[in-house]
Amino acid sequence: MSITHVILTGGVGSRLWPLSRKSQPKQYLEIFENKSLFEMTVERNNHLADKVMVVGNVDNHHLSGKVMDKTKTSYLNIVEATPRNTAAAIAFAAFASNPDDILIITPSDHIIDKMDDYNNAIQEAVLKAKEGYIVTFGIIPTKPETGYGYIESKGDKVISFREKPNETTAKEFIARGNFLWNSGMFCFKAGVLLEELKQFQPDVYEKSKEVWEASKEGFLDLDLSMQIPSISIDYAVMERSKKIKVVPASFSWSDLGSFESVYEYLVSKGHPIDKNGNMVIGSGKHTTFLGLKNTIFVYTDTANLILQKENSQDVKDIYSELERINSDLLN
């Protein structure tokens, strides 16, 4: 039995456009003390696992390869031909493992602090995984956040999974005191996860198995991949299995899924803001904000974005509109 760190790195970070592009998704942007979120993910977990797997896609696997070379990390590379959501991505990692191997699944675009708390949470999850449970990590919330899903829990038991709430519901969750942020991190034995996937979502199981068995040096076939239903692991397994446990974790966590969370992180690291809370990202040029508060100016060579911090979640609508007209500004 070995412990494998599986890094999921397929997302495009649409809520961080124009910084995040298809050619350079947010997990590869070196704007976090000259490191990328992907590199920080590799380093954070290298002492916790015996092996590393990277599940990426055909558009960005060369970017993860550069980071793995830079950090001198040997790894198994799984390259998806097309995005099929997290159920398939995690199934590929499980098929590539021995049934008793314990997999620690982490996204590649999260910021995590308080490393002692993080390490303790991982160790607790590994112990539960050895007992045959599928473990999810629930973050003890610090505010009523509308950008995250929630886990309703009692101790280590999961009562329910909840979608991203509106402001009123988020406040209600916090007031009730037994709701955790859903971190998108998991820990389990490969064989246990596959058994549950086969039971609850046999179509994803069978098609993913077919794709994995036809893979060539970790590269997956496009035509076969297109037949896999695009379903999240939460929907496919987590919300249906009786083997789920949650580790309520107190490490500091953010998925940096919006400019508001990037803003808060950069402020905590000493990035300059003016007296009205305005910030420039991506440019060293002198910029003056007049009559504006909590405004973020995002500069890139080909596109700029000026937004109120509170409107950060709406950036994905701009991304969707540019996608609709097939704009080069996404590349």
Coordinates of C-alpha atoms in Angstrom, one line a residue, residues 43-287:
E43 CA 5.6 21.4 -2.6
R44 CA 2.9 21.3 0.1
N45 CA 2.2 17.6 -0.3
N46 CA 5.6 16.2 -1.3
H47 CA 6.3 14.9 2.3
L48 CA 2.9 13.3 2.7
A49 CA 2.9 10.9 -0.3
D50 CA 5.2 8.2 -1.8
K51 CA 4.0 8.9 -5.4
V52 CA 2.6 11.8 -7.4
M53 CA 0.0 11.7 -10.3
V54 CA -1.0 14.7 -12.4
V55 CA -4.4 14.6 -14.2
G56 CA -4.2 17.4 -16.7
N57 CA -5.5 18.1 -20.2
V58 CA -4.0 18.2 -23.6
D59 CA -3.9 22.0 -23.6
N60 CA -1.9 22.5 -20.4
H61 CA 0.0 19.3 -19.5
H62 CA 3.3 20.9 -20.8
L63 CA 2.8 23.6 -18.2
S64 CA 2.6 21.1 -15.3
G65 CA 5.6 19.3 -16.9
K66 CA 7.7 22.4 -16.5
V67 CA 6.8 22.8 -12.8
M68 CA 7.5 19.1 -12.1
D69 CA 10.9 19.5 -13.8
K70 CA 11.6 22.7 -11.8
T71 CA 10.7 21.0 -8.5
K72 CA 12.5 17.7 -9.6
T73 CA 9.4 15.7 -8.9
S74 CA 8.9 12.3 -10.6
Y75 CA 5.2 11.7 -11.5
L76 CA 2.7 9.7 -13.5
N77 CA 1.2 11.9 -16.1
I78 CA -2.5 11.4 -17.2
V79 CA -3.5 13.6 -20.0
E80 CA -7.2 14.0 -20.8
A81 CA -8.1 14.6 -24.4
T82 CA -11.2 16.6 -23.4
P83 CA -12.6 17.8 -20.0
R84 CA -15.1 15.2 -18.6
N85 CA -15.5 16.7 -15.1
T86 CA -14.1 15.3 -11.8
A87 CA -15.7 11.9 -11.7
A88 CA -13.8 10.7 -14.8
A89 CA -10.6 12.5 -13.8
I90 CA -10.6 10.8 -10.4
A91 CA -11.6 7.5 -11.9
F92 CA -8.5 7.6 -14.2
A93 CA -6.2 8.1 -11.2
A94 CA -7.9 5.2 -9.4
F95 CA -7.6 2.9 -12.4
A96 CA -3.9 3.8 -12.6
S97 CA -3.4 2.7 -9.0
N98 CA -3.4 -0.6 -7.0
P99 CA -6.8 -1.1 -5.3
D100 CA -5.2 -0.7 -1.8
D101 CA -3.3 2.4 -2.6
I102 CA -4.5 5.5 -0.8
L103 CA -5.1 8.5 -3.0
I104 CA -5.1 12.1 -1.7
I105 CA -6.9 14.1 -4.3
T106 CA -6.2 17.9 -4.4
P107 CA -7.0 20.6 -6.9
S108 CA -4.0 22.5 -8.1
D109 CA -5.3 26.0 -7.6
H110 CA -5.9 26.4 -3.9
I111 CA -4.0 28.5 -1.3
I112 CA -3.5 26.8 2.0
D113 CA -1.9 28.1 5.2
K114 CA -1.5 26.8 8.8
M115 CA 0.5 23.8 7.6
D116 CA 0.4 22.0 11.0
D117 CA -3.4 21.9 10.8
Y118 CA -3.2 20.8 7.2
N119 CA -0.8 17.9 7.9
N120 CA -3.0 16.8 10.9
A121 CA -6.1 16.8 8.7
I122 CA -4.4 14.7 6.0
Q123 CA -3.1 12.2 8.6
E124 CA -6.6 11.9 10.1
A125 CA -8.1 11.3 6.6
V126 CA -5.5 8.7 5.7
L127 CA -6.5 6.7 8.9
K128 CA -10.2 6.8 7.9
A129 CA -9.3 5.8 4.3
K130 CA -7.4 2.8 5.6
E131 CA -10.7 1.7 7.3
G132 CA -12.5 1.8 3.9
Y133 CA -14.1 5.3 4.0
I134 CA -14.1 7.9 1.3
V135 CA -13.1 11.1 3.1
T136 CA -13.9 14.6 2.1
F137 CA -12.3 17.7 3.8
G138 CA -14.7 20.3 5.1
I139 CA -13.2 23.7 6.0
I140 CA -14.5 25.4 9.1
P141 CA -15.9 28.6 7.5
T142 CA -14.8 32.1 8.5
K143 CA -17.6 34.0 6.8
P144 CA -20.9 33.4 4.8
E145 CA -19.3 32.7 1.4
T146 CA -21.5 32.3 -1.6
G147 CA -18.8 31.0 -3.9
Y148 CA -18.4 27.6 -2.2
G149 CA -20.5 24.5 -1.8
Y150 CA -21.2 23.4 1.8
I151 CA -21.2 20.2 3.7
E152 CA -23.7 19.8 6.5
S153 CA -22.1 17.6 9.2
K154 CA -22.2 16.1 12.6
G155 CA -18.8 15.2 13.9
D156 CA -17.3 13.2 11.0
K157 CA -20.7 12.2 9.6
V158 CA -22.0 13.9 6.5
I159 CA -25.7 14.8 6.7
S160 CA -25.9 16.5 3.3
F161 CA -24.0 18.3 0.5
R162 CA -25.4 21.7 -0.5
E163 CA -24.9 23.7 -3.7
K164 CA -23.4 27.3 -3.6
P165 CA -26.0 29.3 -1.6
N166 CA -27.3 32.8 -1.9
E167 CA -26.3 35.4 0.7
T168 CA -29.3 34.7 3.0
T169 CA -28.8 30.9 2.9
A170 CA -25.0 31.3 3.5
K171 CA -25.7 33.4 6.6
E172 CA -28.2 30.8 7.8
F173 CA -25.6 28.0 7.3
I174 CA -23.0 29.9 9.4
A175 CA -25.5 30.7 12.1
R176 CA -26.4 27.0 12.4
G177 CA -22.8 26.2 13.1
N178 CA -22.6 22.7 11.6
F179 CA -21.9 23.7 8.0
L180 CA -18.4 23.4 6.4
W181 CA -17.0 24.7 3.1
N182 CA -16.6 21.9 0.6
S183 CA -12.9 22.0 -0.3
G184 CA -13.0 19.6 -3.3
M185 CA -10.2 17.5 -1.6
F186 CA -10.7 13.8 -1.0
C187 CA -8.8 10.8 0.4
F188 CA -9.7 7.1 -0.2
K189 CA -8.4 3.7 -1.3
A190 CA -8.5 3.5 -5.1
G191 CA -10.5 0.2 -5.0
V192 CA -13.2 1.6 -2.7
L193 CA -13.8 4.6 -4.8
L194 CA -14.1 2.5 -8.0
E195 CA -16.5 0.1 -6.3
E196 CA -18.8 3.0 -5.3
L197 CA -18.5 4.6 -8.7
K198 CA -19.4 1.3 -10.4
Q199 CA -22.5 1.0 -8.1
F200 CA -23.8 4.5 -8.4
Q201 CA -22.6 5.7 -11.9
P202 CA -21.8 2.5 -13.9
D203 CA -21.7 4.4 -17.2
V204 CA -18.9 6.7 -15.9
Y205 CA -17.1 3.6 -14.5
E206 CA -17.3 1.5 -17.7
K207 CA -16.5 4.3 -20.1
S208 CA -13.6 5.7 -18.0
K209 CA -12.2 2.1 -17.7
E210 CA -12.3 1.7 -21.4
V211 CA -10.5 5.0 -22.0
W212 CA -7.8 4.2 -19.4
E213 CA -7.2 0.7 -20.9
A214 CA -6.8 2.3 -24.4
S215 CA -4.4 5.0 -23.1
K216 CA -0.9 5.4 -24.6
E217 CA 1.8 6.5 -22.1
G218 CA -0.9 8.4 -20.1
F219 CA -2.5 10.1 -23.1
L220 CA -6.2 9.4 -23.4
D221 CA -8.2 8.9 -26.6
L222 CA -10.5 11.7 -27.7
D223 CA -13.3 9.7 -29.4
L224 CA -13.6 7.3 -26.5
S225 CA -13.4 10.1 -23.9
M226 CA -16.3 11.9 -25.6
Q227 CA -18.5 9.0 -24.5
I228 CA -17.9 9.5 -20.8
P229 CA -20.8 11.4 -19.1
S230 CA -19.5 14.7 -17.7
I231 CA -20.4 14.4 -14.0
S232 CA -18.8 15.7 -10.8
I233 CA -17.4 13.3 -8.2
D234 CA -19.8 15.0 -5.7
Y235 CA -22.9 14.0 -7.7
A236 CA -21.5 10.6 -8.9
V237 CA -20.4 9.3 -5.5
M238 CA -20.2 11.7 -2.6
E239 CA -23.9 12.6 -2.4
R240 CA -24.9 8.9 -2.7
S241 CA -22.4 6.6 -1.0
K242 CA -22.8 5.4 2.6
K243 CA -19.1 5.3 3.0
I244 CA -18.5 9.0 3.3
K245 CA -16.7 10.7 6.2
V246 CA -15.7 14.3 6.6
V247 CA -12.7 15.7 8.3
P248 CA -13.6 19.2 9.7
A249 CA -10.4 21.1 9.1
S250 CA -9.2 24.4 10.6
F251 CA -6.3 25.1 8.1
S252 CA -6.6 28.4 6.3
W253 CA -8.0 27.7 2.8
S254 CA -9.2 29.5 -0.3
D255 CA -9.8 28.3 -3.8
L256 CA -8.8 31.8 -5.2
G257 CA -11.8 31.4 -7.4
S258 CA -12.5 35.1 -7.7
F259 CA -10.7 38.4 -7.8
E260 CA -12.1 39.2 -4.3
S261 CA -10.2 36.2 -2.8
V262 CA -7.1 37.0 -4.8
Y263 CA -7.4 40.6 -3.5
E264 CA -7.7 39.4 0.1
Y265 CA -4.7 37.1 -0.3
L266 CA -2.5 39.7 -1.9
V267 CA -3.4 42.3 0.8
S268 CA -2.4 39.7 3.4
K269 CA 1.0 39.4 1.6
G270 CA 1.6 43.2 1.6
H271 CA 0.5 44.0 -2.0
P272 CA -0.2 47.8 -2.1
I273 CA -3.7 49.3 -2.0
D274 CA -4.6 53.0 -1.8
K275 CA -6.5 54.6 1.1
N276 CA -9.9 53.7 -0.5
G277 CA -9.0 50.0 -0.9
N278 CA -8.2 50.2 -4.7
M279 CA -5.7 47.7 -6.1
V280 CA -3.7 47.2 -9.4
I281 CA -2.8 43.7 -10.5
G282 CA -0.4 43.0 -13.3
S283 CA 1.1 46.4 -13.8
G284 CA 3.8 48.4 -12.1
K285 CA 2.7 51.7 -13.8
H286 CA 1.6 54.5 -11.5
T287 CA -2.2 54.3 -11.4

